[in-house]
XYZ file of C-alpha atoms in Angstrom:
459
model
C -82.285 77.203 -50.165
C -81.899 78.931 -47.117
C -82.417 77.626 -43.664
C -85.895 78.462 -43.431
C -86.900 76.679 -46.309
C -84.980 73.592 -45.063
C -86.863 73.900 -41.830
C -90.092 74.240 -43.822
C -89.278 70.897 -45.782
C -88.310 69.210 -42.523
C -91.596 70.176 -40.838
C -93.452 68.839 -43.863
C -91.342 65.663 -43.659
C -92.474 65.356 -39.905
C -96.125 66.077 -40.612
C -96.361 63.710 -43.666
C -94.635 60.751 -42.012
C -96.753 61.369 -38.752
C -100.025 61.428 -40.979
C -99.122 58.339 -42.856
C -98.408 56.458 -39.800
C -101.726 57.359 -38.296
C -103.573 56.145 -41.345
C -101.404 52.986 -41.452
C -102.273 52.445 -37.668
C -106.042 52.470 -38.292
C -105.644 49.874 -40.857
C -103.440 47.451 -38.636
C -105.659 48.092 -35.988
C -108.658 46.979 -37.732
C -110.504 50.365 -37.709
C -109.998 51.269 -41.442
C -110.084 48.386 -43.977
C -109.021 51.062 -46.921
C -106.757 53.888 -45.745
C -106.566 57.022 -47.616
C -103.075 57.542 -48.141
C -103.069 59.560 -51.451
C -104.904 62.311 -49.912
C -102.133 62.778 -47.241
C -99.275 62.803 -49.774
C -101.222 65.473 -51.667
C -101.661 67.656 -48.517
C -98.059 67.535 -47.864
C -96.644 68.008 -51.455
C -93.296 69.703 -50.320
C -92.260 66.627 -48.517
C -92.938 64.426 -51.366
C -91.828 66.124 -54.617
C -89.187 65.386 -56.786
C -88.394 69.118 -57.378
C -87.803 69.098 -53.505
C -85.206 66.514 -53.942
C -83.248 68.431 -56.360
C -83.351 71.298 -54.705
C -82.204 69.859 -51.506
C -79.226 68.080 -53.171
C -78.395 71.202 -55.120
C -78.087 72.879 -51.307
C -76.042 70.272 -49.909
C -78.739 68.661 -47.715
C -78.094 64.935 -48.821
C -79.623 63.286 -46.106
C -82.838 65.322 -45.909
C -82.770 64.699 -49.783
C -82.805 60.793 -49.349
C -85.620 61.109 -46.780
C -87.863 63.141 -49.272
C -86.882 61.046 -52.311
C -87.867 57.811 -50.103
C -91.263 59.640 -49.373
C -91.639 60.438 -53.257
C -91.198 56.630 -54.108
C -93.794 55.727 -51.506
C -96.273 58.128 -52.673
C -95.828 56.608 -56.136
C -97.089 53.466 -54.755
C -100.070 55.080 -52.701
C -102.682 53.723 -54.692
C -101.261 50.497 -54.699
C -100.759 50.325 -51.013
C -104.450 51.214 -50.435
C -105.507 48.403 -52.905
C -103.487 45.801 -51.063
C -104.484 47.044 -47.455
C -108.271 46.906 -48.730
C -107.658 43.583 -49.816
C -105.992 42.127 -46.799
C -108.769 43.543 -44.707
C -111.393 40.882 -46.302
C -108.855 38.197 -47.299
C -109.737 34.574 -46.260
C -108.503 31.029 -46.975
C -109.907 27.789 -46.264
C -109.273 26.543 -42.985
C -110.072 23.266 -41.245
C -113.709 24.380 -40.583
C -114.328 26.547 -43.867
C -113.297 30.039 -44.617
C -111.304 31.972 -41.969
C -109.837 35.475 -42.221
C -106.129 36.134 -42.653
C -105.705 37.432 -39.285
C -107.590 34.907 -37.424
C -105.867 32.039 -39.326
C -102.492 33.389 -38.220
C -103.563 33.618 -34.693
C -105.337 30.425 -34.615
C -102.095 28.499 -35.728
C -100.227 29.813 -32.811
C -102.540 27.699 -30.509
C -103.804 24.866 -32.605
C -102.713 21.585 -30.748
C -103.598 19.446 -33.682
C -100.756 18.888 -36.303
C -103.293 18.330 -39.103
C -105.332 21.497 -38.308
C -102.363 23.603 -37.791
C -101.485 22.482 -41.519
C -104.758 23.495 -42.760
C -104.455 26.808 -40.953
C -100.966 27.487 -42.628
C -102.465 26.774 -46.034
C -105.131 29.105 -45.134
C -102.643 31.783 -44.248
C -100.925 31.213 -47.627
C -103.971 31.244 -49.555
C -105.346 34.642 -48.009
C -102.201 35.969 -48.636
C -102.598 35.573 -52.242
C -105.524 37.867 -52.215
C -103.543 40.932 -51.802
C -100.429 39.588 -53.505
C -101.008 41.256 -56.867
C -101.375 44.857 -55.522
C -98.531 44.354 -53.032
C -96.293 43.064 -55.767
C -97.597 46.274 -57.906
C -96.750 48.937 -54.761
C -93.271 47.187 -54.217
C -92.566 47.330 -58.000
C -93.934 50.939 -58.266
C -91.773 52.130 -55.228
C -88.466 50.324 -56.695
C -88.827 52.214 -60.039
C -89.436 55.473 -58.477
C -86.290 54.892 -56.048
C -84.401 54.033 -59.148
C -85.393 57.121 -61.036
C -84.460 59.407 -58.077
C -80.980 57.909 -57.664
C -81.585 55.775 -54.414
C -79.362 52.974 -55.174
C -79.560 49.805 -52.809
C -76.542 49.353 -50.652
C -75.240 45.942 -51.597
C -72.653 46.075 -48.702
C -75.897 45.749 -46.227
C -76.889 42.645 -48.113
C -73.430 41.223 -47.603
C -73.828 41.984 -43.861
C -77.321 40.478 -43.817
C -75.469 37.191 -45.235
C -73.220 37.561 -42.211
C -76.117 37.629 -39.973
C -77.012 34.078 -41.161
C -73.567 32.759 -41.178
C -72.630 34.078 -37.708
C -75.719 32.252 -36.240
C -76.080 29.217 -38.354
C -74.499 26.398 -36.266
C -76.082 27.508 -32.841
C -79.400 28.230 -34.506
C -79.763 24.712 -36.178
C -78.778 22.897 -32.896
C -80.964 24.463 -30.467
C -84.004 24.536 -33.265
C -83.310 20.876 -34.051
C -83.490 20.108 -30.303
C -86.855 21.671 -29.613
C -88.578 20.382 -32.793
C -87.481 16.565 -31.848
C -89.410 17.442 -28.295
C -92.563 17.827 -30.886
C -91.681 14.689 -33.153
C -90.372 16.854 -35.801
C -87.300 17.088 -37.673
C -85.562 19.841 -40.034
C -85.641 19.766 -43.471
C -84.767 17.896 -45.914
C -85.093 14.879 -43.571
C -88.176 16.046 -41.549
C -91.353 18.075 -42.440
C -90.562 21.249 -40.478
C -92.658 24.124 -42.323
C -93.567 27.752 -41.606
C -96.762 26.616 -39.755
C -94.796 24.160 -37.462
C -91.928 26.570 -36.516
C -94.326 29.481 -35.822
C -96.169 26.954 -33.349
C -92.840 25.862 -32.112
C -91.500 29.209 -31.351
C -94.642 30.230 -29.715
C -93.521 27.984 -26.836
C -97.114 27.313 -25.459
C -95.918 25.347 -22.696
C -94.707 28.434 -21.113
C -98.070 30.546 -21.239
C -98.447 29.832 -17.403
C -95.167 31.825 -16.834
C -95.675 34.665 -19.300
C -99.334 35.582 -18.027
C -101.029 38.556 -19.523
C -101.842 40.359 -16.608
C -98.400 41.255 -15.416
C -97.130 42.304 -18.690
C -97.973 46.117 -18.910
C -96.209 46.471 -15.632
C -93.185 44.406 -16.723
C -93.019 46.756 -19.632
C -93.065 49.901 -17.738
C -90.626 48.778 -14.990
C -88.236 47.609 -17.866
C -88.446 50.781 -19.546
C -88.386 53.026 -16.174
C -85.015 51.149 -15.461
C -83.752 52.077 -18.728
C -84.792 55.808 -18.242
C -87.111 55.934 -21.072
C -90.726 57.234 -20.689
C -93.280 54.829 -22.346
C -96.027 56.111 -20.445
C -96.689 58.597 -23.342
C -97.430 55.767 -25.823
C -100.859 55.417 -26.862
C -101.782 51.795 -26.656
C -104.836 50.014 -28.444
C -105.035 46.592 -26.840
C -108.625 45.847 -27.977
C -109.354 42.811 -30.019
C -111.146 43.283 -33.552
C -111.518 40.970 -36.319
C -109.433 42.439 -38.940
C -106.869 43.503 -36.260
C -103.188 42.337 -36.998
C -102.109 39.858 -34.484
C -99.034 40.957 -32.576
C -97.773 44.280 -31.357
C -96.880 46.968 -33.972
C -95.693 50.592 -33.407
C -96.588 53.675 -35.734
C -95.020 56.708 -34.207
C -96.162 57.134 -30.742
C -98.923 54.491 -31.014
C -98.837 50.669 -30.537
C -101.548 48.257 -31.968
C -101.681 45.045 -29.853
C -103.718 41.979 -30.550
C -102.369 39.481 -28.344
C -100.952 36.133 -29.537
C -100.563 34.919 -25.947
C -97.596 34.030 -23.747
C -94.073 34.406 -24.613
C -94.666 36.144 -27.934
C -96.320 38.994 -26.161
C -93.679 39.366 -23.925
C -91.022 39.912 -26.472
C -93.530 41.718 -28.815
C -94.689 44.398 -26.667
C -91.790 45.780 -25.051
C -90.208 45.935 -28.769
C -93.339 47.978 -29.990
C -93.521 50.227 -26.773
C -89.810 50.971 -27.106
C -90.185 52.004 -30.741
C -92.753 54.112 -30.234
C -91.479 55.825 -27.148
C -88.569 56.758 -29.221
C -90.630 57.965 -32.094
C -92.657 60.203 -29.891
C -89.614 62.132 -28.674
C -87.801 62.661 -31.939
C -88.638 63.887 -35.550
C -89.074 61.687 -38.370
C -87.042 64.008 -40.385
C -83.899 63.942 -38.382
C -83.821 60.840 -36.327
C -81.800 57.793 -37.335
C -84.118 54.976 -39.026
C -82.470 52.773 -36.723
C -83.367 54.494 -33.349
C -86.706 53.231 -32.742
C -85.523 49.365 -33.635
C -82.540 49.988 -31.054
C -84.918 51.221 -27.998
C -87.276 48.570 -28.840
C -84.675 45.732 -28.838
C -83.236 47.060 -25.623
C -86.447 46.726 -24.062
C -87.512 43.129 -25.197
C -83.735 41.847 -24.585
C -84.256 42.568 -20.893
C -86.046 39.233 -20.639
C -82.544 37.713 -21.578
C -81.311 38.872 -18.255
C -81.864 36.220 -16.004
C -82.446 38.574 -12.802
C -84.860 40.656 -14.785
C -86.609 37.720 -15.996
C -87.065 35.823 -12.488
C -88.003 39.324 -11.128
C -90.719 39.774 -13.940
C -92.213 36.209 -13.962
C -91.304 34.724 -10.467
C -89.168 32.069 -12.323
C -86.652 30.374 -9.730
C -83.193 30.399 -10.770
C -82.613 26.902 -11.826
C -85.326 27.266 -14.880
C -84.200 30.707 -15.985
C -81.460 29.230 -18.300
C -83.998 27.239 -20.267
C -86.182 29.943 -20.645
C -83.686 32.064 -21.723
C -82.681 29.653 -24.606
C -86.281 29.878 -25.632
C -86.665 33.645 -25.844
C -83.050 33.685 -27.512
C -83.991 31.200 -30.277
C -87.271 33.213 -30.982
C -85.543 36.393 -31.472
C -82.812 34.759 -33.408
C -85.396 33.263 -35.769
C -86.668 36.638 -36.318
C -83.074 38.147 -37.128
C -82.435 35.428 -39.471
C -86.068 36.049 -41.178
C -85.400 39.779 -41.319
C -81.768 39.047 -42.947
C -83.003 36.717 -45.582
C -85.916 38.961 -46.565
C -83.561 41.982 -46.845
C -81.567 40.248 -49.557
C -84.563 39.422 -51.431
C -86.144 42.926 -50.997
C -82.949 44.562 -52.115
C -83.077 42.419 -55.352
C -86.291 43.609 -56.017
C -85.079 47.187 -55.978
C -82.347 46.394 -58.304
C -85.069 45.009 -60.698
C -86.108 41.319 -59.787
C -89.792 40.572 -60.110
C -92.237 38.114 -61.196
C -91.490 34.428 -60.762
C -88.111 35.130 -59.739
C -88.937 37.237 -56.976
C -91.250 34.713 -55.468
C -88.674 31.684 -56.069
C -85.993 33.616 -54.529
C -87.990 34.634 -51.364
C -89.286 31.110 -50.716
C -85.653 29.707 -51.091
C -84.035 32.329 -48.877
C -86.864 32.147 -45.930
C -86.539 28.364 -46.161
C -82.794 28.490 -45.790
C -82.738 31.059 -42.985
C -85.357 29.590 -40.991
C -84.420 26.094 -41.678
C -87.910 25.298 -42.163
C -89.923 24.899 -45.736
C -91.596 28.096 -46.585
C -94.802 28.554 -48.773
C -94.972 30.120 -52.054
C -96.795 33.565 -52.325
C -95.599 35.537 -49.251
C -92.819 37.455 -51.038
C -94.839 40.774 -51.483
C -95.363 40.963 -47.707
C -91.617 41.057 -47.182
C -90.817 43.800 -49.657
C -89.974 46.573 -47.543
C -86.297 46.678 -47.454
C -86.065 49.749 -45.322
C -88.075 48.021 -42.342
C -85.782 45.045 -42.614
C -82.589 47.271 -42.647
C -83.870 49.322 -39.462
C -84.413 46.179 -37.729
C -81.368 44.513 -38.077
C -79.192 47.766 -37.535
C -81.354 48.436 -34.352
C -80.894 44.935 -32.920
C -77.152 45.197 -33.778
C -76.855 48.738 -31.874
C -78.858 46.978 -29.005
C -76.711 44.206 -28.429
C -73.551 46.458 -28.190
C -75.125 49.064 -25.978
C -76.445 45.921 -23.694
C -72.885 44.867 -23.575
C -71.640 48.083 -22.571
C -74.240 48.654 -19.796
C -73.461 45.434 -18.507
C -69.740 46.121 -18.357
C -70.336 49.540 -16.703
C -73.042 48.916 -14.507
C -73.215 45.235 -13.949
C -75.536 42.492 -14.849
C -78.461 44.206 -13.072
C -77.752 47.687 -15.116
C -81.685 48.409 -15.287
C -81.450 48.803 -11.530
C -78.766 51.559 -11.773
C -79.982 55.363 -12.210
C -76.727 56.080 -14.481
C -78.131 53.524 -17.121
C -80.759 56.345 -17.752
C -78.113 58.918 -17.953
C -76.083 56.777 -20.316
C -79.134 56.413 -23.000
C -80.758 59.878 -22.618
C -78.035 61.209 -24.952
C -78.397 58.734 -27.518
C -82.293 59.428 -27.554
C -82.009 63.390 -27.519
C -79.648 62.877 -30.296
C -82.130 61.126 -32.531
C -79.402 58.353 -33.107
C -78.258 55.236 -31.368
C -74.608 56.237 -31.772
C -72.072 57.903 -33.927
C -71.542 56.638 -37.136
C -67.927 55.677 -36.412
C -69.178 53.408 -33.764
C -72.024 51.769 -35.940
C -71.767 47.905 -35.410
C -71.987 45.240 -38.378
C -75.466 43.743 -38.799
C -74.293 40.511 -37.297
C -73.629 41.812 -33.846
C -77.073 40.896 -32.399
C -76.906 37.498 -34.185
C -73.614 36.671 -32.748
C -74.752 37.688 -29.414
C -77.729 35.456 -29.526
C -75.841 32.497 -31.097
C -73.414 32.707 -28.333
C -76.365 32.590 -25.853
C -77.708 29.557 -27.343
C -74.294 28.092 -27.308
C -73.660 28.791 -23.557
C -77.036 27.099 -22.829
C -78.734 30.504 -21.558
C -75.826 31.718 -19.536
C -74.458 35.218 -19.883
C -73.140 36.080 -23.466
C-alpha cells in the first residue's frame, strides 16, 4: 500500500467521522428523531471495511488500521444505533404530573425543589431510559463482537488506572459530598437515602444560580479561550431549546448543541464542549489523539477553578471564592468518578459480559463511585468505553498542563501571551503531548481531591 492510498484512507476516515458527527448532532440537538447512519457508512466504505484494516496492518500502518477497525465495528451496529436514537426521541416516563419525555424529566429534576417530586422525576428518567435499553444493548453487543473479531483487544491496564481514579479521590470526595448532603438533610448510603436523582440535584448547586448567570457565559467562554490562545469563535453553537434536545452541552466535531441546565452546570459544561469542538475543528479525525478534544475542553472548564479567573468572570469577592471553587471541584470530581466506574463496566462488556450481569455490574459500580444509589436500567447508556477513556485521559493531561502553566506563568497564566504559544504546538500536533509524558488517568482526580482537601485553595 503506497502513501497515496494511505492518504486516501485517511481522507475517507475524516469524511466518515465528520458525516457521522453531523448526523448525531442533528439527533442530540432535537432536529432528527431517527438519524440515517447506515447510509453514511455506505458512502464511505473504504474507511469502514475489514479489507482496509488488513491492508493497513500489512503495510505497517497500525494506528490508522485501529481507527478503521473501530469504524468497522461502529458500522456493524449502525442499524441498532438508529433504532435506539429513534426510541430515545419519543421515550417517556410517568412523572409527578403524568407522562414526561426523557430529556424534559432529566432537566426538570435539576430544578425541582420538592423531594418527592424529584424522586418521581428520577423514576421517570429510569422508566423512559428503558424504552431504548434493548436496542442500545444490541448496539453495544454488536460493536463489542465486531471489535473482538477485528482484534481490538481492550487494554486492562486502563481499567486498573480507572480504579486508581476512584481510590485516589475517595476520601476527599466522600468527606465533602457528605458535608453538602447534610446541608440538605441527606446522608450517604448505606445510612442515608442519597440516590441518583438527589445527587444530580445537589451537584447542580441551585443556590449559586445568581452567581452563574446565563447572560455573561458566552463572553466568559470567549475570554477564557482567548487567554489560552485557542480560537473557539469558529465553533458553531446551537443554543435553541427543543423538546427532544438533550440537556447540557455536547460537542460534535466543530459544533456544539446546548440546552441550558442553568447555573453552575452550564458554566462548566459549555467551556468543555466549546474546547472539544475547537480542537476538533482544527485537527483531522484520522490523525489526532483521541484525548486531544477532551484535554482542551478540560483546560477551558478548569479555568473556573482559578480564583482570579472566577472572581473576574462572576464578580465574586475573594472571601467566597474558596467555597465556590469547592463546589465546582466536587461536581467535576463526581463526573470523573462516574466515568471511571463506567469505563470498567464498558470494558467488561467488550470482553463479553452482557445481559443481567452487565446491568448489575453497572448499578453497583456507579453506586460505589458516586456514593449514591444508582437505579437499574441505565447500563446501556454508559457503554461507550472509548468516550470514557478519552474523557479520563483528557482530564489527566489537562491537570498536568495546568500545573505546568501555573509553574511557568504564575496563577493568572491565561493573562500571559506565552500560554497560547505553549499550547499551540500541542494542538497543531493533534496531541496533548508526547507518549512518554502521558500521565496516569488518576492525575486529574488527585488534583481535584487535593483541591477539596485544601478547602478550595490552590492544588
